[in-house]
């Protein structure tokens, strides 16, 4: 045992001597001092001297200490200069952002603190390295990130890195809500929401002034009207969007919807419809082409008269008001529905860019009951106030008919809903997009706003109106959505 200890000590001494020799020789060479053969013994003695060995040891320790300090100092500077991106937050919106130490290559940080989150509505979860919460005020939040690196003493002063978190104001808060002029000749309510029965189903409708209109104190241009005709068993629903850029389209949309209801109220009597009811019953059993042609002729003839009646009603009003009919430019969509023992008959008419969607009972298919003028006319929609639409070659394609056992939703909407929720016309034929819309209304949205479609829900109109305040960048037009369910 003693021999082994002695051998180990001798080996260590030999290693130290060799280390000292290499350092001294390199040091002398650096100063251009060469050692002649006769001086070699002198050099060996100098290297073996304890003072030399201790001096070399001290020098090397000081060099290592200096190098370690430089490495830490340089690392601190790298971290302080390093760009760290924190996603922007929005006032009132749930926020969560991770400071990913692995991604930032900060594994050598052994202690840290994150300061300046006080009163911001945000907190830092140190276990998950996540900043989270709901910001209260907008502005540039300067966060102090204090840290200590591996290799530094536990009592060493903390280093500081500033992190910037931009909290943007809620976009909704930037929009003004200026009341429209109640003394205006054609003033109407800015927001309307109703619910009612529709045949043996329910109907809920909300029509809201868009933010772009509220911001300047202008009017809601959209409108709607509906009615159940007890004697005939039919019900009608009309929706219209007054064209932007024309002076009194808010009145045009109102006149169009009221005219449609008025026309069918006057003309769809039980006696007038008796033969048509028989034709539909016949079609239900035969499903033959001849009977369908009779139905299509009836739909074209009578819904065309209703659309023409709307056009003439607006034209007459324009003359009386000494205005051009173009001042009242409005789109128009409407549907008539009747419940038979074998199912529902649905007839439709449309001019403009407002879709009508019929979703089947098991939510596996959607039938788009009209085409939108935006595709046909390359971005320029048509209006019921344009006489030329009644003579256009495609006029017959504006009408639709279907007979269905049942349905879950029949929806009519203006582009204030269609644009943000479907974006492009092709998506209107995607059942997945309609499912997304319904799930959105049922609460699958950032705000968690829910529309309860149960028949007994008496608050559904207010719920739909509340949901219609959803935020969609660039989509701030009037919004009207009518749902038969």
Short mmCIF file of C-alpha atoms in Angstrom, two decimals:
data_model
loop_
_atom_site.label_atom_id
_atom_site.label_comp_id
_atom_site.label_asym_id
_atom_site.label_seq_id
_atom_site.Cartn_x
_atom_site.Cartn_y
_atom_site.Cartn_z
CA UNK A 1 0.00 0.00 0.00
CA UNK A 2 2.82 2.35 0.94
CA UNK A 3 4.65 1.49 -2.26
CA UNK A 4 1.59 2.32 -4.36
CA UNK A 5 1.20 5.70 -2.63
CA UNK A 6 4.85 6.50 -3.23
CA UNK A 7 4.55 5.51 -6.91
CA UNK A 8 1.48 7.74 -7.31
CA UNK A 9 3.25 10.71 -5.74
CA UNK A 10 6.26 10.19 -8.00
CA UNK A 11 4.01 10.02 -11.07
CA UNK A 12 2.22 13.24 -10.13
CA UNK A 13 5.53 14.99 -9.51
CA UNK A 14 6.80 13.79 -12.86
CA UNK A 15 3.67 15.09 -14.58
CA UNK A 16 4.04 18.46 -12.92
CA UNK A 17 7.67 18.65 -13.93
CA UNK A 18 6.78 17.81 -17.52
CA UNK A 19 3.99 20.39 -17.51
CA UNK A 20 6.37 22.99 -16.08
CA UNK A 21 9.02 22.12 -18.68
CA UNK A 22 6.63 22.55 -21.59
CA UNK A 23 5.38 25.86 -20.30
CA UNK A 24 8.89 27.29 -19.61
CA UNK A 25 10.26 26.16 -22.98
CA UNK A 26 7.24 27.64 -24.80
CA UNK A 27 7.62 30.84 -22.77
CA UNK A 28 11.34 31.15 -23.67
CA UNK A 29 10.65 30.44 -27.35
CA UNK A 30 7.96 33.12 -27.33
CA UNK A 31 10.66 35.55 -26.20
CA UNK A 32 13.11 34.18 -28.80
CA UNK A 33 15.48 32.70 -26.23
CA UNK A 34 17.17 29.52 -27.41
CA UNK A 35 18.79 27.02 -25.09
CA UNK A 36 22.19 25.72 -26.17
CA UNK A 37 23.22 22.14 -25.25
CA UNK A 38 25.60 23.34 -22.57
CA UNK A 39 22.73 25.29 -20.99
CA UNK A 40 20.37 22.27 -20.87
CA UNK A 41 21.49 21.20 -17.40
CA UNK A 42 20.98 24.76 -16.16
CA UNK A 43 17.47 24.76 -17.62
CA UNK A 44 16.64 21.43 -15.99
CA UNK A 45 17.62 22.81 -12.63
CA UNK A 46 15.59 25.98 -13.22
CA UNK A 47 12.51 23.91 -14.14
CA UNK A 48 12.96 21.64 -11.11
CA UNK A 49 13.16 24.60 -8.75
CA UNK A 50 10.09 24.75 -6.52
CA UNK A 51 9.70 28.48 -7.07
CA UNK A 52 9.50 27.91 -10.83
CA UNK A 53 7.00 25.09 -10.45
CA UNK A 54 4.83 27.21 -8.16
CA UNK A 55 5.09 30.24 -10.45
CA UNK A 56 3.99 28.22 -13.50
CA UNK A 57 1.14 26.72 -11.52
CA UNK A 58 -0.04 30.18 -10.40
CA UNK A 59 0.24 31.58 -13.92
CA UNK A 60 -1.80 28.74 -15.38
CA UNK A 61 -4.44 29.03 -12.69
CA UNK A 62 -4.71 32.77 -13.33
CA UNK A 63 -4.98 32.16 -17.06
CA UNK A 64 -7.73 29.60 -16.58
CA UNK A 65 -9.55 31.90 -14.18
CA UNK A 66 -9.30 34.76 -16.66
CA UNK A 67 -10.47 32.52 -19.51
CA UNK A 68 -13.45 31.28 -17.50
CA UNK A 69 -14.41 34.83 -16.65
CA UNK A 70 -14.18 35.83 -20.31
CA UNK A 71 -16.30 32.89 -21.42
CA UNK A 72 -19.01 33.81 -18.90
CA UNK A 73 -18.81 37.51 -19.74
CA UNK A 74 -19.01 36.76 -23.45
CA UNK A 75 -21.94 34.39 -22.88
CA UNK A 76 -23.79 37.04 -20.89
CA UNK A 77 -23.28 39.51 -23.73
CA UNK A 78 -24.57 36.94 -26.26
CA UNK A 79 -27.74 36.38 -24.23
CA UNK A 80 -28.29 40.10 -23.73
CA UNK A 81 -27.95 40.69 -27.47
CA UNK A 82 -30.00 37.65 -28.51
CA UNK A 83 -33.34 38.41 -30.16
CA UNK A 84 -36.29 36.90 -28.31
CA UNK A 85 -39.69 37.11 -29.96
CA UNK A 86 -42.83 37.17 -27.82
CA UNK A 87 -46.10 36.98 -29.79
CA UNK A 88 -48.23 40.08 -29.57
CA UNK A 89 -51.13 40.04 -27.13
CA UNK A 90 -54.55 41.68 -27.38
CA UNK A 91 -56.35 43.40 -24.55
CA UNK A 92 -59.12 41.22 -23.17
CA UNK A 93 -58.01 38.13 -25.11
CA UNK A 94 -56.54 35.01 -23.51
CA UNK A 95 -52.77 35.01 -23.97
CA UNK A 96 -50.17 32.29 -23.63
CA UNK A 97 -46.56 32.34 -24.80
CA UNK A 98 -43.70 30.00 -23.92
CA UNK A 99 -40.14 31.13 -23.28
CA UNK A 100 -38.51 28.03 -24.67
CA UNK A 101 -35.09 27.68 -22.99
CA UNK A 102 -34.14 24.73 -25.18
CA UNK A 103 -34.95 26.54 -28.40
CA UNK A 104 -33.08 29.62 -27.18
CA UNK A 105 -30.17 27.42 -26.04
CA UNK A 106 -30.34 28.81 -22.53
CA UNK A 107 -29.63 25.53 -20.74
CA UNK A 108 -26.67 27.19 -18.97
CA UNK A 109 -28.98 29.60 -17.11
CA UNK A 110 -29.24 28.21 -13.59
CA UNK A 111 -31.37 30.95 -12.02
CA UNK A 112 -33.74 33.59 -13.40
CA UNK A 113 -36.63 35.93 -12.57
CA UNK A 114 -39.16 37.66 -14.84
CA UNK A 115 -40.30 41.05 -13.56
CA UNK A 116 -42.66 43.88 -14.58
CA UNK A 117 -45.78 41.76 -15.09
CA UNK A 118 -47.49 43.38 -12.13
CA UNK A 119 -50.96 44.83 -12.86
CA UNK A 120 -50.75 43.68 -16.48
CA UNK A 121 -53.21 40.83 -16.13
CA UNK A 122 -50.42 38.39 -17.00
CA UNK A 123 -48.41 35.98 -14.88
CA UNK A 124 -45.35 33.84 -15.45
CA UNK A 125 -45.55 30.11 -14.79
CA UNK A 126 -41.91 29.25 -14.04
CA UNK A 127 -42.51 25.50 -14.09
CA UNK A 128 -43.85 25.59 -17.65
CA UNK A 129 -41.91 28.72 -18.71
CA UNK A 130 -45.17 30.25 -19.92
CA UNK A 131 -46.46 33.81 -19.79
CA UNK A 132 -50.24 33.60 -19.57
CA UNK A 133 -53.34 35.54 -18.62
CA UNK A 134 -55.68 38.18 -20.05
CA UNK A 135 -54.00 41.55 -20.73
CA UNK A 136 -55.76 44.55 -19.20
CA UNK A 137 -54.23 47.50 -21.02
CA UNK A 138 -52.50 48.06 -24.34
CA UNK A 139 -48.93 49.24 -24.82
CA UNK A 140 -45.33 48.00 -24.97
CA UNK A 141 -44.62 45.96 -21.86
CA UNK A 142 -40.91 45.98 -20.95
CA UNK A 143 -40.14 42.75 -19.10
CA UNK A 144 -36.98 42.46 -16.99
CA UNK A 145 -35.41 39.03 -17.36
CA UNK A 146 -32.81 38.62 -14.57
CA UNK A 147 -30.49 35.62 -14.79
CA UNK A 148 -27.35 33.90 -13.50
CA UNK A 149 -25.20 31.47 -15.47
CA UNK A 150 -23.71 28.15 -14.61
CA UNK A 151 -20.22 28.69 -13.17
CA UNK A 152 -21.06 31.94 -11.40
CA UNK A 153 -21.13 32.14 -7.59
CA UNK A 154 -24.53 31.77 -5.96
CA UNK A 155 -24.24 35.30 -4.58
CA UNK A 156 -23.19 36.87 -7.87
CA UNK A 157 -25.24 39.84 -9.05
CA UNK A 158 -27.99 38.97 -11.55
CA UNK A 159 -27.69 40.06 -15.17
CA UNK A 160 -30.56 41.85 -16.92
CA UNK A 161 -32.08 41.31 -20.35
CA UNK A 162 -35.11 43.31 -21.51
CA UNK A 163 -37.91 41.48 -23.29
CA UNK A 164 -40.62 43.36 -25.18
CA UNK A 165 -44.24 42.25 -25.16
CA UNK A 166 -46.55 44.31 -27.35
CA UNK A 167 -50.15 44.37 -26.13
CA UNK A 168 -52.45 45.63 -28.85
CA UNK A 169 -55.81 47.20 -28.07
CA UNK A 170 -58.92 45.13 -28.74
CA UNK A 171 -59.70 45.95 -32.41
CA UNK A 172 -63.36 46.26 -31.51
CA UNK A 173 -62.56 49.12 -29.13
CA UNK A 174 -61.09 51.16 -31.99
CA UNK A 175 -64.44 51.27 -33.78
CA UNK A 176 -66.89 54.00 -32.87
CA UNK A 177 -70.57 53.26 -32.32
CA UNK A 178 -72.26 56.45 -33.46
CA UNK A 179 -76.06 56.34 -33.43
CA UNK A 180 -77.78 56.90 -36.76
CA UNK A 181 -80.02 59.91 -37.20
CA UNK A 182 -83.43 58.97 -35.78
CA UNK A 183 -84.94 62.02 -37.50
CA UNK A 184 -83.95 60.72 -40.92
CA UNK A 185 -86.91 60.08 -43.22
CA UNK A 186 -85.87 56.44 -43.74
CA UNK A 187 -84.47 55.69 -40.30
CA UNK A 188 -84.81 52.16 -38.93
CA UNK A 189 -83.49 50.22 -35.94
CA UNK A 190 -79.79 49.52 -36.02
CA UNK A 191 -80.13 46.03 -34.55
CA UNK A 192 -83.18 43.77 -34.78
CA UNK A 193 -83.50 40.19 -33.51
CA UNK A 194 -86.64 38.05 -33.39
CA UNK A 195 -87.64 34.45 -32.84
CA UNK A 196 -90.97 32.81 -33.67
CA UNK A 197 -92.56 29.64 -34.94
CA UNK A 198 -92.26 28.84 -38.65
CA UNK A 199 -94.61 26.07 -39.73
CA UNK A 200 -93.97 23.29 -37.19
CA UNK A 201 -90.39 24.52 -36.75
CA UNK A 202 -88.81 27.63 -35.24
CA UNK A 203 -87.23 30.66 -36.83
CA UNK A 204 -84.64 33.06 -35.45
CA UNK A 205 -83.41 36.16 -37.28
CA UNK A 206 -80.86 38.79 -36.39
CA UNK A 207 -80.00 41.82 -38.50
CA UNK A 208 -77.22 44.09 -37.28
CA UNK A 209 -75.70 47.33 -38.46
CA UNK A 210 -72.09 46.71 -39.48
CA UNK A 211 -69.14 48.28 -37.70
CA UNK A 212 -68.22 50.24 -40.82
CA UNK A 213 -71.66 51.87 -40.70
CA UNK A 214 -71.63 52.38 -36.92
CA UNK A 215 -68.20 54.00 -37.16
CA UNK A 216 -69.60 56.89 -39.20
CA UNK A 217 -73.12 56.93 -37.80
CA UNK A 218 -74.78 55.61 -40.96
CA UNK A 219 -77.70 53.21 -41.22
CA UNK A 220 -78.32 49.48 -41.34
CA UNK A 221 -78.92 48.66 -45.00
CA UNK A 222 -79.97 45.00 -44.50
CA UNK A 223 -83.56 44.00 -43.86
CA UNK A 224 -85.87 41.00 -43.59
CA UNK A 225 -89.53 40.02 -43.34
CA UNK A 226 -91.44 36.78 -42.78
CA UNK A 227 -94.98 35.53 -42.31
CA UNK A 228 -96.89 32.31 -41.67
CA UNK A 229 -99.99 32.07 -43.86
CA UNK A 230 -102.39 30.07 -41.73
CA UNK A 231 -105.03 29.47 -44.39
CA UNK A 232 -102.72 28.11 -47.08
CA UNK A 233 -100.15 26.41 -44.83
CA UNK A 234 -97.24 28.17 -46.53
CA UNK A 235 -94.71 30.44 -44.82
CA UNK A 236 -92.45 33.01 -46.45
CA UNK A 237 -89.10 34.49 -45.45
CA UNK A 238 -87.31 37.29 -47.31
CA UNK A 239 -83.87 38.84 -46.75
CA UNK A 240 -82.35 41.82 -48.55
CA UNK A 241 -79.03 43.66 -48.53
CA UNK A 242 -79.07 47.32 -49.50
CA UNK A 243 -76.21 48.07 -51.85
CA UNK A 244 -73.36 50.11 -50.42
CA UNK A 245 -72.62 53.37 -52.17
CA UNK A 246 -76.24 54.23 -52.98
CA UNK A 247 -78.02 56.84 -50.86
CA UNK A 248 -81.21 55.17 -49.56
CA UNK A 249 -80.70 51.45 -50.02
CA UNK A 250 -81.81 50.92 -46.44
CA UNK A 251 -85.32 51.77 -47.63
CA UNK A 252 -84.94 49.66 -50.76
CA UNK A 253 -84.16 46.51 -48.77
CA UNK A 254 -87.11 47.16 -46.48
CA UNK A 255 -89.50 47.73 -49.38
CA UNK A 256 -88.27 44.60 -51.18
CA UNK A 257 -88.86 42.30 -48.21
CA UNK A 258 -92.23 43.83 -47.35
CA UNK A 259 -93.36 43.58 -50.98
CA UNK A 260 -92.56 39.85 -51.14
CA UNK A 261 -94.60 39.11 -48.03
CA UNK A 262 -97.41 41.36 -49.26
CA UNK A 263 -97.55 39.67 -52.66
CA UNK A 264 -97.92 36.16 -51.28
CA UNK A 265 -100.31 37.33 -48.60
CA UNK A 266 -102.60 38.61 -51.33
CA UNK A 267 -102.13 35.91 -53.95
CA UNK A 268 -101.32 32.59 -52.26
CA UNK A 269 -104.88 31.77 -51.29
CA UNK A 270 -106.03 28.19 -50.58
CA UNK A 271 -108.14 28.16 -53.76
CA UNK A 272 -105.25 29.39 -55.88
CA UNK A 273 -102.88 26.78 -54.41
CA UNK A 274 -105.24 23.79 -54.46
CA UNK A 275 -104.04 22.42 -57.80
CA UNK A 276 -100.41 23.09 -56.92
CA UNK A 277 -100.76 21.17 -53.66
CA UNK A 278 -102.09 18.22 -55.68
CA UNK A 279 -99.17 18.50 -58.10
CA UNK A 280 -96.66 18.37 -55.26
CA UNK A 281 -98.42 15.33 -53.77
CA UNK A 282 -98.36 13.69 -57.18
CA UNK A 283 -94.66 14.42 -57.53
CA UNK A 284 -93.96 12.91 -54.12
CA UNK A 285 -95.33 9.57 -55.30
CA UNK A 286 -94.16 9.61 -58.92
CA UNK A 287 -90.96 11.64 -58.89
CA UNK A 288 -91.43 11.92 -62.65
CA UNK A 289 -90.03 14.56 -64.96
CA UNK A 290 -93.41 15.75 -66.27
CA UNK A 291 -94.75 16.57 -62.78
CA UNK A 292 -91.48 18.26 -61.84
CA UNK A 293 -91.75 20.45 -64.92
CA UNK A 294 -95.24 21.52 -63.79
CA UNK A 295 -93.83 22.45 -60.39
CA UNK A 296 -90.92 24.37 -61.90
CA UNK A 297 -93.31 26.29 -64.17
CA UNK A 298 -95.46 27.23 -61.18
CA UNK A 299 -92.41 28.28 -59.17
CA UNK A 300 -90.99 30.35 -62.01
CA UNK A 301 -94.30 32.02 -62.82
CA UNK A 302 -95.38 32.94 -59.31
CA UNK A 303 -92.06 33.68 -57.61
CA UNK A 304 -91.16 35.75 -60.66
CA UNK A 305 -94.34 37.77 -60.14
CA UNK A 306 -93.37 38.33 -56.52
CA UNK A 307 -89.88 39.52 -57.49
CA UNK A 308 -91.34 41.76 -60.18
CA UNK A 309 -93.83 43.09 -57.64
CA UNK A 310 -90.92 44.01 -55.36
CA UNK A 311 -89.20 45.79 -58.25
CA UNK A 312 -92.36 47.71 -59.15
CA UNK A 313 -93.07 48.61 -55.52
CA UNK A 314 -89.61 50.17 -55.17
CA UNK A 315 -89.96 51.90 -58.55
CA UNK A 316 -93.31 53.42 -57.55
CA UNK A 317 -91.89 54.58 -54.25
CA UNK A 318 -88.89 56.13 -56.04
CA UNK A 319 -91.19 58.10 -58.36
CA UNK A 320 -93.24 59.31 -55.40
CA UNK A 321 -90.05 60.40 -53.61
CA UNK A 322 -88.67 61.99 -56.78
CA UNK A 323 -85.65 59.70 -56.72
CA UNK A 324 -83.95 57.33 -59.12
CA UNK A 325 -84.72 53.64 -58.54
CA UNK A 326 -80.95 53.05 -58.40
CA UNK A 327 -80.92 54.99 -55.13
CA UNK A 328 -82.74 51.98 -53.64
CA UNK A 329 -80.53 49.21 -55.14
CA UNK A 330 -80.91 46.03 -53.07
CA UNK A 331 -80.35 42.32 -53.38
CA UNK A 332 -83.24 39.99 -52.63
CA UNK A 333 -83.55 36.36 -51.59
CA UNK A 334 -86.71 34.68 -50.38
CA UNK A 335 -88.06 31.23 -49.70
CA UNK A 336 -91.52 29.71 -49.33
CA UNK A 337 -91.91 26.52 -47.30
CA UNK A 338 -94.86 24.23 -46.63
CA UNK A 339 -95.10 21.14 -44.48
CA UNK A 340 -96.93 18.20 -46.07
CA UNK A 341 -97.57 14.81 -44.53
CA UNK A 342 -94.70 13.43 -46.63
CA UNK A 343 -92.20 16.25 -46.10
CA UNK A 344 -91.38 19.89 -46.83
CA UNK A 345 -91.67 21.74 -50.13
CA UNK A 346 -89.12 24.55 -50.46
CA UNK A 347 -89.22 27.21 -53.19
CA UNK A 348 -86.62 29.96 -53.57
CA UNK A 349 -85.69 33.05 -55.58
CA UNK A 350 -82.49 35.07 -55.48
CA UNK A 351 -80.79 38.04 -57.05
CA UNK A 352 -77.47 39.23 -55.66
CA UNK A 353 -74.78 37.71 -53.50
CA UNK A 354 -76.78 36.31 -50.56
CA UNK A 355 -76.82 32.51 -50.20
CA UNK A 356 -79.63 30.13 -49.21
CA UNK A 357 -78.50 26.83 -47.69
CA UNK A 358 -80.65 23.80 -46.85
CA UNK A 359 -78.95 21.30 -44.52
CA UNK A 360 -80.50 17.83 -44.38
CA UNK A 361 -81.78 16.22 -41.21
CA UNK A 362 -78.73 14.13 -40.33
CA UNK A 363 -76.35 16.95 -41.26
CA UNK A 364 -74.62 14.91 -43.94
CA UNK A 365 -75.45 17.08 -46.93
CA UNK A 366 -76.15 20.70 -47.80
CA UNK A 367 -78.10 21.91 -50.79
CA UNK A 368 -77.28 25.39 -52.03
CA UNK A 369 -80.67 26.65 -53.20
CA UNK A 370 -79.31 29.49 -55.34
CA UNK A 371 -76.25 30.69 -57.18
CA UNK A 372 -74.57 33.98 -56.37
CA UNK A 373 -74.27 36.78 -58.87
CA UNK A 374 -70.67 37.41 -57.85
CA UNK A 375 -69.49 34.44 -59.90
CA UNK A 376 -71.60 35.16 -62.94
CA UNK A 377 -70.83 38.84 -63.09
CA UNK A 378 -67.18 38.80 -62.05
CA UNK A 379 -67.45 40.67 -58.78
CA UNK A 380 -70.38 42.96 -59.64
CA UNK A 381 -73.59 41.80 -58.03
CA UNK A 382 -77.13 42.36 -59.37
CA UNK A 383 -80.10 43.95 -57.65
CA UNK A 384 -83.86 43.43 -57.74
CA UNK A 385 -84.08 47.13 -58.66
CA UNK A 386 -82.44 46.41 -62.05
CA UNK A 387 -85.15 45.81 -64.69
CA UNK A 388 -82.69 43.98 -66.93
CA UNK A 389 -82.48 40.97 -64.62
CA UNK A 390 -86.03 39.98 -65.58
CA UNK A 391 -85.07 39.77 -69.25
CA UNK A 392 -81.64 38.19 -68.86
CA UNK A 393 -80.99 34.78 -70.38
CA UNK A 394 -80.16 33.32 -66.96
CA UNK A 395 -83.33 34.57 -65.29
CA UNK A 396 -84.89 31.11 -64.96
CA UNK A 397 -81.86 29.91 -62.98
CA UNK A 398 -82.71 32.30 -60.16
CA UNK A 399 -85.48 29.95 -58.96
CA UNK A 400 -85.16 26.77 -56.94
CA UNK A 401 -87.38 23.96 -55.72
CA UNK A 402 -86.87 20.85 -53.63
CA UNK A 403 -89.01 18.36 -51.76
CA UNK A 404 -87.34 16.92 -48.69
CA UNK A 405 -88.45 14.55 -45.94
CA UNK A 406 -87.08 16.94 -43.33
CA UNK A 407 -84.19 19.31 -42.70
CA UNK A 408 -82.15 20.51 -39.76
CA UNK A 409 -81.49 24.09 -40.91
CA UNK A 410 -82.64 26.36 -43.69
CA UNK A 411 -80.50 29.50 -43.64
CA UNK A 412 -80.68 32.77 -45.51
CA UNK A 413 -77.84 35.25 -45.01
CA UNK A 414 -76.34 38.44 -46.37
CA UNK A 415 -72.69 38.76 -47.36
CA UNK A 416 -71.88 40.16 -43.92
CA UNK A 417 -72.15 36.55 -42.73
CA UNK A 418 -71.17 34.75 -45.92
CA UNK A 419 -67.87 36.61 -46.49
CA UNK A 420 -66.24 35.94 -43.09
CA UNK A 421 -67.68 32.45 -42.55
CA UNK A 422 -67.39 30.96 -46.05
CA UNK A 423 -64.89 33.35 -47.72
CA UNK A 424 -65.43 31.99 -51.25
CA UNK A 425 -68.51 30.76 -53.11
CA UNK A 426 -67.16 27.22 -53.52
CA UNK A 427 -67.21 26.70 -49.74
CA UNK A 428 -71.00 27.10 -49.71
CA UNK A 429 -71.28 23.60 -51.13
CA UNK A 430 -69.08 22.09 -48.41
CA UNK A 431 -71.06 20.42 -45.63
CA UNK A 432 -67.98 20.75 -43.42
CA UNK A 433 -68.16 24.54 -43.71
CA UNK A 434 -71.81 24.51 -42.68
CA UNK A 435 -70.95 22.23 -39.77
CA UNK A 436 -68.23 24.70 -38.77
CA UNK A 437 -70.76 27.53 -38.89
CA UNK A 438 -73.23 25.71 -36.66
CA UNK A 439 -70.50 24.60 -34.24
CA UNK A 440 -69.31 28.21 -34.15
CA UNK A 441 -72.80 29.38 -33.20
CA UNK A 442 -73.05 26.64 -30.60
CA UNK A 443 -70.03 28.03 -28.76
CA UNK A 444 -66.94 26.86 -30.63
CA UNK A 445 -65.50 30.37 -30.89
CA UNK A 446 -62.91 32.48 -29.10
CA UNK A 447 -65.48 34.32 -27.03
CA UNK A 448 -67.36 31.13 -26.08
CA UNK A 449 -70.66 32.74 -27.13
CA UNK A 450 -73.35 30.10 -27.51
CA UNK A 451 -76.65 29.99 -29.41
CA UNK A 452 -78.97 27.34 -27.96
CA UNK A 453 -81.14 25.91 -30.75
CA UNK A 454 -83.49 23.99 -28.47
CA UNK A 455 -87.14 24.78 -29.25
CA UNK A 456 -87.91 25.91 -25.71
CA UNK A 457 -85.09 28.49 -25.61
CA UNK A 458 -86.76 31.90 -25.35
CA UNK A 459 -83.46 33.79 -25.39
CA UNK A 460 -82.26 32.56 -28.77
CA UNK A 461 -82.81 35.89 -30.57
CA UNK A 462 -80.60 37.74 -28.09
CA UNK A 463 -78.02 34.94 -28.23
CA UNK A 464 -77.84 35.04 -32.03
CA UNK A 465 -77.57 38.83 -31.95
CA UNK A 466 -74.72 38.55 -29.45
CA UNK A 467 -72.93 35.93 -31.56
CA UNK A 468 -73.22 38.17 -34.62
CA UNK A 469 -70.76 40.59 -33.02
CA UNK A 470 -67.95 38.15 -33.88
CA UNK A 471 -64.69 39.71 -34.99
CA UNK A 472 -63.39 39.09 -38.50
CA UNK A 473 -60.63 41.37 -39.85
CA UNK A 474 -61.79 43.26 -42.92
CA UNK A 475 -65.41 42.12 -42.60
CA UNK A 476 -67.42 44.94 -41.06
CA UNK A 477 -70.52 45.08 -43.25
CA UNK A 478 -74.14 44.71 -42.07
CA UNK A 479 -74.97 41.18 -40.98
CA UNK A 480 -78.28 39.41 -41.36
CA UNK A 481 -78.83 35.73 -40.65
CA UNK A 482 -82.21 33.99 -40.72
CA UNK A 483 -82.39 30.37 -39.58
CA UNK A 484 -85.35 28.00 -39.77
CA UNK A 485 -84.60 25.03 -37.55
#
